[in-house]
Short mmCIF file of C-alpha atoms (C1' of nucleotides) in Angstrom, two decimals:
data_model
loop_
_atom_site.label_atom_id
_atom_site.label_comp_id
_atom_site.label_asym_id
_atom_site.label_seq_id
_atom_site.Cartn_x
_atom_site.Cartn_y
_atom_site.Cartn_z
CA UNK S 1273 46.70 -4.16 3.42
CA UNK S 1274 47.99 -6.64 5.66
CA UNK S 1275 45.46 -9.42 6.58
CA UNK S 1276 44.22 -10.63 10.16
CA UNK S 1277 45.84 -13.73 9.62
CA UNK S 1278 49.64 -12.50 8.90
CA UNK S 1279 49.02 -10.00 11.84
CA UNK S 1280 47.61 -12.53 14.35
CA UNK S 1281 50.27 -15.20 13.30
CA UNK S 1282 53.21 -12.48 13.86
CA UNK S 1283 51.95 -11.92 17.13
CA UNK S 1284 51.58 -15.49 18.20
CA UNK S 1285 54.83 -15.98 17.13
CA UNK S 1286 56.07 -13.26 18.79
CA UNK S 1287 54.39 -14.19 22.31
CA UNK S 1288 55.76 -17.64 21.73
CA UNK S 1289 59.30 -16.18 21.66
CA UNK S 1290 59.30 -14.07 24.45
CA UNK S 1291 58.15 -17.51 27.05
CA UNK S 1292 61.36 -18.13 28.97
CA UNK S 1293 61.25 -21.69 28.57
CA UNK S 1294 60.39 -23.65 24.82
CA UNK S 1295 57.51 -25.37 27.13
CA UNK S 1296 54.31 -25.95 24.88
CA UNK S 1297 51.49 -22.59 25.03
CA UNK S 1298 47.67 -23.43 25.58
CA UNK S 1299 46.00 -21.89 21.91
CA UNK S 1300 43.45 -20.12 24.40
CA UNK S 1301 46.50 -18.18 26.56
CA UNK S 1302 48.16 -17.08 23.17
CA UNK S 1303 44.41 -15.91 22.01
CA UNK S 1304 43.61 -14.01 25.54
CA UNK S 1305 46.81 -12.53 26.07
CA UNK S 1306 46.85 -10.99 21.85
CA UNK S 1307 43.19 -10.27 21.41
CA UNK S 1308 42.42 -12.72 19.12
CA UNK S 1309 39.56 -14.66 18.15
CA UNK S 1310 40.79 -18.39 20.28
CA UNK S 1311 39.36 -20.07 16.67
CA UNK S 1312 40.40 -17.94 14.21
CA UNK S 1313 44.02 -18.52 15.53
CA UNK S 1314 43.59 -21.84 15.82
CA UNK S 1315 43.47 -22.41 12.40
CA UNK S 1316 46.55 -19.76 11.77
CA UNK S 1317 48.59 -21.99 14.14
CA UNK S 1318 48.29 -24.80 12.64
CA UNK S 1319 49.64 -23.67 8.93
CA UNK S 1320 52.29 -22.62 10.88
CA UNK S 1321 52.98 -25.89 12.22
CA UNK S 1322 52.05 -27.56 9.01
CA UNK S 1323 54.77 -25.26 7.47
CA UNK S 1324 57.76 -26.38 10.06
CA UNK S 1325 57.72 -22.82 12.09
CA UNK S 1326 56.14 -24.63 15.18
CA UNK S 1327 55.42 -27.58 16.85
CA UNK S 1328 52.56 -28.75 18.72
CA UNK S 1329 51.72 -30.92 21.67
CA UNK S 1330 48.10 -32.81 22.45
CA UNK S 1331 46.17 -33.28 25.86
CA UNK S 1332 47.04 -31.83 28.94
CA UNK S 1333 49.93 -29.52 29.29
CA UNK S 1334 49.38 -29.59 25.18
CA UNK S 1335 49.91 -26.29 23.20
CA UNK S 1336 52.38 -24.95 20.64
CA UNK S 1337 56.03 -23.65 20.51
CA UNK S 1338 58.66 -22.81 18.87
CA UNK S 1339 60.45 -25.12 16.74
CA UNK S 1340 63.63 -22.75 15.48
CA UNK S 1341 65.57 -20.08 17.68
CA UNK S 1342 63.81 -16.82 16.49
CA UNK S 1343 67.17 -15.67 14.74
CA UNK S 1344 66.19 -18.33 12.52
CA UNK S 1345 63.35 -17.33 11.50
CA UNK S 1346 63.01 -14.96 8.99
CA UNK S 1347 60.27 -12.55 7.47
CA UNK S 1348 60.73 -13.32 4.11
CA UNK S 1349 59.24 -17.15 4.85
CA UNK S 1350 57.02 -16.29 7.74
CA UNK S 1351 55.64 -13.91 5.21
CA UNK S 1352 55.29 -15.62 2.29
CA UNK S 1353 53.34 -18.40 4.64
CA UNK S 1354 50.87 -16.54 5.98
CA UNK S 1355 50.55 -13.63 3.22
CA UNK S 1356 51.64 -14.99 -0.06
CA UNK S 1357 53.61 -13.44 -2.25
CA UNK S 1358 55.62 -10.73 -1.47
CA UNK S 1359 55.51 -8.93 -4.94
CA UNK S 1360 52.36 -6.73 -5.56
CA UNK S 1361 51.82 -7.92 -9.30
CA UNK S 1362 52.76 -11.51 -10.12
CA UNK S 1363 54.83 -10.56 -13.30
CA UNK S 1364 57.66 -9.62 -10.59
CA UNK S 1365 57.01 -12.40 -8.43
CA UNK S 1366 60.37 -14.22 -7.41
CA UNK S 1367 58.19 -17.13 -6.34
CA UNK S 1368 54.95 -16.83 -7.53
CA UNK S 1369 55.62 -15.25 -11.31
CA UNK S 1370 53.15 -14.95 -14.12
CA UNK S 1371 52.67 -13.04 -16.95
CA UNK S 1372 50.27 -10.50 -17.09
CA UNK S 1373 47.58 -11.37 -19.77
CA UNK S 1374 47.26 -7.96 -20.92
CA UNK S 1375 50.97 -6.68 -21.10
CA UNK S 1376 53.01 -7.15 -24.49
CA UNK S 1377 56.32 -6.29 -23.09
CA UNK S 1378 57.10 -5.84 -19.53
CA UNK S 1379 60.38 -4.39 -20.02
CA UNK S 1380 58.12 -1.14 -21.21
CA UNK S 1381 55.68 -1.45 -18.89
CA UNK S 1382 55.43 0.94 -16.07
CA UNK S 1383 53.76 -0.72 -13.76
CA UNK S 1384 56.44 -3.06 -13.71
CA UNK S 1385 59.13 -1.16 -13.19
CA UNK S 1386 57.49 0.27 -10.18
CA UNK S 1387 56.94 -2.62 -8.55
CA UNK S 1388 60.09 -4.51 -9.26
CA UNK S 1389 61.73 -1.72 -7.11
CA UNK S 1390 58.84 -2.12 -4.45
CA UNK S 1391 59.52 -5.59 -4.11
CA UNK S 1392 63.49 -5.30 -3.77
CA UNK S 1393 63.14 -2.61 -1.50
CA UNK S 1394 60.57 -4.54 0.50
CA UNK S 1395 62.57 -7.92 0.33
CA UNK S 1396 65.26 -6.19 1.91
CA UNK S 1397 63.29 -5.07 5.18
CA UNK S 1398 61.61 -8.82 5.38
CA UNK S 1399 65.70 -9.97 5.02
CA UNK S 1400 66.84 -8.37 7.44
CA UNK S 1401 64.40 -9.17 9.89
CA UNK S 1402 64.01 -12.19 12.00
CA UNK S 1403 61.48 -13.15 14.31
CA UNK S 1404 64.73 -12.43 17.08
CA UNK S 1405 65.10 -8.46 15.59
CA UNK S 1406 61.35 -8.17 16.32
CA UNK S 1407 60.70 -8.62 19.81
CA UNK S 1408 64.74 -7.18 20.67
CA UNK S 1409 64.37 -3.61 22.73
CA UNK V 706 48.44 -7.12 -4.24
CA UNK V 707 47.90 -4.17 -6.56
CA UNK V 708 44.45 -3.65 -7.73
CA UNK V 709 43.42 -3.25 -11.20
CA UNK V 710 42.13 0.24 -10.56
CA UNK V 711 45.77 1.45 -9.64
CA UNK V 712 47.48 -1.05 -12.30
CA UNK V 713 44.63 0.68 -15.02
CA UNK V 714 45.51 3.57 -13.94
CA UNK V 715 49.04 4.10 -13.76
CA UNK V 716 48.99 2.61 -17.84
CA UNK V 717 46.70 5.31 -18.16
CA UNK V 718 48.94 7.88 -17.07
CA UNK V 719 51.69 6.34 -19.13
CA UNK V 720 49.81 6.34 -22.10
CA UNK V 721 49.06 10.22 -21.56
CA UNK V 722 52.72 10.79 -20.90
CA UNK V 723 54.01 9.63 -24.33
CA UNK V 724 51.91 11.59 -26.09
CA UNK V 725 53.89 13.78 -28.44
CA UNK V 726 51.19 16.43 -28.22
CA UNK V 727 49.36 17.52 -24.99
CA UNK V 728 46.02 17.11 -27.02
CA UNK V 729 42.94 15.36 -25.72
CA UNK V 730 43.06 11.78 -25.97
CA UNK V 731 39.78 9.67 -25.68
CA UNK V 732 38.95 6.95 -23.32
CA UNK V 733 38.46 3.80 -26.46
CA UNK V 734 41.94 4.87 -27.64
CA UNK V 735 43.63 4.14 -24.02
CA UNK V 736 41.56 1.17 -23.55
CA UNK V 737 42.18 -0.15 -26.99
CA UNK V 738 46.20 0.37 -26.65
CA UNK V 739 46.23 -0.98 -23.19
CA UNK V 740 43.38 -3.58 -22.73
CA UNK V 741 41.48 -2.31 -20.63
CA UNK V 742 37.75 -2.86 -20.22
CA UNK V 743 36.48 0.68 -21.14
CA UNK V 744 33.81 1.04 -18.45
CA UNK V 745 35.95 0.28 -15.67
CA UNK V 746 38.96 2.71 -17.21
CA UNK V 747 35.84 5.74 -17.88
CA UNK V 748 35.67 5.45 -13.54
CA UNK V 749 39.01 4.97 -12.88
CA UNK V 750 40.43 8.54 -15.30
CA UNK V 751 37.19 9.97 -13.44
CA UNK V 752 38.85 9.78 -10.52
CA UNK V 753 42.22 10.79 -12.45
CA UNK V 754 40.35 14.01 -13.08
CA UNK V 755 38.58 15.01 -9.67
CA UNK V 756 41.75 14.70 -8.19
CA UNK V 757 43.51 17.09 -10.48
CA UNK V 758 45.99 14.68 -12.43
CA UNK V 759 43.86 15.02 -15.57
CA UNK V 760 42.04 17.41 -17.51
CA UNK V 761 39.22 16.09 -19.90
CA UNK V 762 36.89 17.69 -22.84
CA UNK V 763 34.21 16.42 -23.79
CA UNK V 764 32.26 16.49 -27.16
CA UNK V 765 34.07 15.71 -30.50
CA UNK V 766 37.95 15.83 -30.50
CA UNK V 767 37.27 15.45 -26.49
CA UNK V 768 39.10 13.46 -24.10
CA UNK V 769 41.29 13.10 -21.48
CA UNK V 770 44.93 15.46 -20.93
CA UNK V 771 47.78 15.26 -18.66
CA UNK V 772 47.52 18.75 -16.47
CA UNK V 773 51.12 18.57 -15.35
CA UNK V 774 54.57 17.66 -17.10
CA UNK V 775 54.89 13.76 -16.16
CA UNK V 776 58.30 15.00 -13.78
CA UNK V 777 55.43 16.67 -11.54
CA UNK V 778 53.38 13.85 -10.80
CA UNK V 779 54.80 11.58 -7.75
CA UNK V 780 54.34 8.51 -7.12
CA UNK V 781 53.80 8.79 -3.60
CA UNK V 782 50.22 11.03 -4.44
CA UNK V 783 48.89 8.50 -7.46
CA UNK V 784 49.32 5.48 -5.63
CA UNK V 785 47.47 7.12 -2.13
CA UNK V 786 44.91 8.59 -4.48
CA UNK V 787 44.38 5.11 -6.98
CA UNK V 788 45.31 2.36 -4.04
CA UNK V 789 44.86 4.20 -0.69
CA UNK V 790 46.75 4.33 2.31
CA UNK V 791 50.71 3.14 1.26
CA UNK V 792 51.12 1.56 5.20
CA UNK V 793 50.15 -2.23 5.31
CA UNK V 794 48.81 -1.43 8.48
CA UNK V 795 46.81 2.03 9.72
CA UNK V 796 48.58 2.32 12.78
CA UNK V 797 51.91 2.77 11.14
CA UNK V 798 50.50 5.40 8.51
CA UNK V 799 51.18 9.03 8.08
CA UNK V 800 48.09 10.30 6.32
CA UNK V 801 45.50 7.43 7.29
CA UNK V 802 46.80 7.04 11.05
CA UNK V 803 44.32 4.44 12.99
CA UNK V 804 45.27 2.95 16.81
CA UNK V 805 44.85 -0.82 16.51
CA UNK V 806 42.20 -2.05 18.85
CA UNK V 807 43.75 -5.26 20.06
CA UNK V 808 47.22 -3.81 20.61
CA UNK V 809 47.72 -2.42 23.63
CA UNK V 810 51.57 -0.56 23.21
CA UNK V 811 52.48 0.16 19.79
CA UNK V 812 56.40 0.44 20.49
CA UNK V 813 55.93 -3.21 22.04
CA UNK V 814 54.58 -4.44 18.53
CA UNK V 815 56.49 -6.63 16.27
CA UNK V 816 53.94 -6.11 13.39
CA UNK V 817 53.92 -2.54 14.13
CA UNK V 818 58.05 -2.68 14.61
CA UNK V 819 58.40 -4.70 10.93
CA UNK V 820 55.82 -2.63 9.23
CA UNK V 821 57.09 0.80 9.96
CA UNK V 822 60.38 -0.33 7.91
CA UNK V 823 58.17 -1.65 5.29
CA UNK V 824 56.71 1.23 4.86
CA UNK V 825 59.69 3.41 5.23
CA UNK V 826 61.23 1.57 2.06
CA UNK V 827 58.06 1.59 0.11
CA UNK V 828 57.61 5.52 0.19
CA UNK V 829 61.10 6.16 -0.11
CA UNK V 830 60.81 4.02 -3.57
CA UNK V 831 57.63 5.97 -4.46
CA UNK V 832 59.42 9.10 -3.73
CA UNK V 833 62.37 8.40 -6.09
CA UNK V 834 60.12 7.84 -8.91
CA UNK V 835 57.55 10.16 -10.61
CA UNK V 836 55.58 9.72 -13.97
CA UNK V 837 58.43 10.73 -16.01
CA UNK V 838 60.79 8.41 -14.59
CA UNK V 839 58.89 5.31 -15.56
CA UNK V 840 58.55 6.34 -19.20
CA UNK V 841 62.00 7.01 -19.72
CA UNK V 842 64.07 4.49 -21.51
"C1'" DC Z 606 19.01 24.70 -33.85
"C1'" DT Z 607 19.86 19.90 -34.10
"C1'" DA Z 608 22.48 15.73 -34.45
"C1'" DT Z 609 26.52 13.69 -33.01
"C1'" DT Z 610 30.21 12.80 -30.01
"C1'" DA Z 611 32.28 11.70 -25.77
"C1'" DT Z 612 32.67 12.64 -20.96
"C1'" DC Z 613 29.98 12.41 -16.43
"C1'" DC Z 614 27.53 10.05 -12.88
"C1'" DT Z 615 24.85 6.60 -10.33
"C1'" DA Z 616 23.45 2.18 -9.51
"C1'" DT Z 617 23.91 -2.59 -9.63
"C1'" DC Z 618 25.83 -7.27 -10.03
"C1'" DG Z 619 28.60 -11.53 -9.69
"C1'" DA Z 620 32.70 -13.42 -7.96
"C1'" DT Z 621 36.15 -13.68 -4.74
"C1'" DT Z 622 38.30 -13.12 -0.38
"C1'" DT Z 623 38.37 -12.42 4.47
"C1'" DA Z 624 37.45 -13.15 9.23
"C1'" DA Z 625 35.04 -15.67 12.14
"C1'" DT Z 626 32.23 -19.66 13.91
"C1'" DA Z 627 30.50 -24.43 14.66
"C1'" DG Z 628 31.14 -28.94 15.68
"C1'" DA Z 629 32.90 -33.32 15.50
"C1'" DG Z 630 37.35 -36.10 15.60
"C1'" DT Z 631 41.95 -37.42 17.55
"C1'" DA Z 632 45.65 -37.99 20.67
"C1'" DA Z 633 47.92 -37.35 25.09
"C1'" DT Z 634 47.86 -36.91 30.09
"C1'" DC Z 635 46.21 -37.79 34.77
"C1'" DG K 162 38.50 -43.84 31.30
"C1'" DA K 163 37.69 -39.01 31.91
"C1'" DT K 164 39.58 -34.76 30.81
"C1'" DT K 165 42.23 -31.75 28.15
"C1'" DA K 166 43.60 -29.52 24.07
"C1'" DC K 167 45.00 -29.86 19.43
"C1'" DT K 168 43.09 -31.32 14.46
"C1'" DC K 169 40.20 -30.89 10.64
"C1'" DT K 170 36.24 -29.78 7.65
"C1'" DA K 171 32.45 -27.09 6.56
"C1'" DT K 172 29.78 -23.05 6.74
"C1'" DT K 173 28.69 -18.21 7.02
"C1'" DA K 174 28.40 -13.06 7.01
"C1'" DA K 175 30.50 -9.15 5.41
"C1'" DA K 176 33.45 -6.62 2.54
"C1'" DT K 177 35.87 -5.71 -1.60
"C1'" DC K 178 36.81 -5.96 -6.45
"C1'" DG K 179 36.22 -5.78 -11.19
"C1'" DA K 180 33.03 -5.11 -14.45
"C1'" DT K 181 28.63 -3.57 -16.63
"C1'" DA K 182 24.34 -0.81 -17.74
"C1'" DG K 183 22.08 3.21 -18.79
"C1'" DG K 184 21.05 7.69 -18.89
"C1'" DA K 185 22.57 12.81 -18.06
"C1'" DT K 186 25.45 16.49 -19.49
"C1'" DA K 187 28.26 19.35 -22.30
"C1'" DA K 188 30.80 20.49 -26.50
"C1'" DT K 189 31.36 20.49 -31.42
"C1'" DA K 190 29.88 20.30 -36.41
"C1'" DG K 191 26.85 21.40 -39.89
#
DNA sequence: CTATTATCCTATCGATTTAATAGAGTAATC
DNA sequence: GATTACTCTATTAAATCGATAGGATAATAG
């Protein structure tokens, strides 16, 4: 299941790539405009600042934008940000791998022969999508 | 992330599969083989059972059976039945479909947009691969 | 018929995670 | 210097997960 907080921060991004000018959005417009609790994406915003997608502005005329060209920005990070790992078990994590405790051999194991394909097959959507593919007609 | 229940139970299944005989096989053997806490396994081939993957006996020489040959049991109808709903999102599922309350076009949504591929890829993986598949060598 | 074996079923529990909220602090603009 | 709006920490309620406990039920062995 996907959580709140990948959804929400898609969307923000999303409504901060469709503004026709990279001029700073109020937290509150983003929040009215997607449905989303103004606090709970306040705190999404900000890991996405913290983690170089967006850049912020204080006081008056203050808000958040875009930092990259949305071509630029690809699923695969935004992601990995919000969500964490892509994989579904950590022993075929590309970034996040460790061994599961119970497993002797993983090159018998079912479970992870499964889910290595899941994860390619899933790393290829989130690679060939940037934030630009999304909000294209 | 893929719960234990699903993890358990696919080894399960596995461990059924290489059976040389299609005898009853008792829960402390599977549990034993593939560390798995016993209790939590008993619920988990329960399941396994009332959903027609397994046969079980009970009394001495009881235990649990595969019902079909390992080529007859998808992927696509263990993981729905052990995980749940394959989508990362309801309103991009085929059996669980759910409208999103905050979103007011689906066909404008980047999260809906991104997660229909997802989930494209995912079930065609889960289609390719059935219980015999992932206990060949 | 009775003891043993092993599945069946319900109920509960602790830990973790998630989504949301509260409130005070900081920096920029007017 | 007042207002605006982001920054940061802490807390909370609810849900889910993994595991455990204990007794009921059914089949076999003798």
């Amino acid at each position: 299941m996907l959580s709140k907080k990948t959804k929400y921060g898609l969307k923000a991004l999303t409504y901060l790539a469709l503004q026709s000018k990279r001029e700073p959005v109020q937290i509150s417009e983003i929040a009215e405009h997607e449905n989303i609790s103004q606090k709970f994406l306040e705190s999404i915003l900000l890991t996405l600042r913290n983690t170089g997608f967006l850049g912020s502005k204080k006081g008056k005329g203050g808000g958040y934008y875009l930092l990259k060209d949305p071509s630029e920005i690809h699923m695969t990070t935004v992601i990995r940000v919000l969500e964490g790992p892509i994989a579904m078990v950590p022993c075929v994590s590309l970034n996040f791998y460790e061994k599961c405790d119970d497993c002797p051999d993983e090159n018998k194991c079912a479970v992870h022969k499964l889910m290595l394909q899941v994860r390619d097959s899933v790393l290829e959507v989130y690679r060939n999508n940037t934030l630009a593919d999304l909000i294209s007609e």
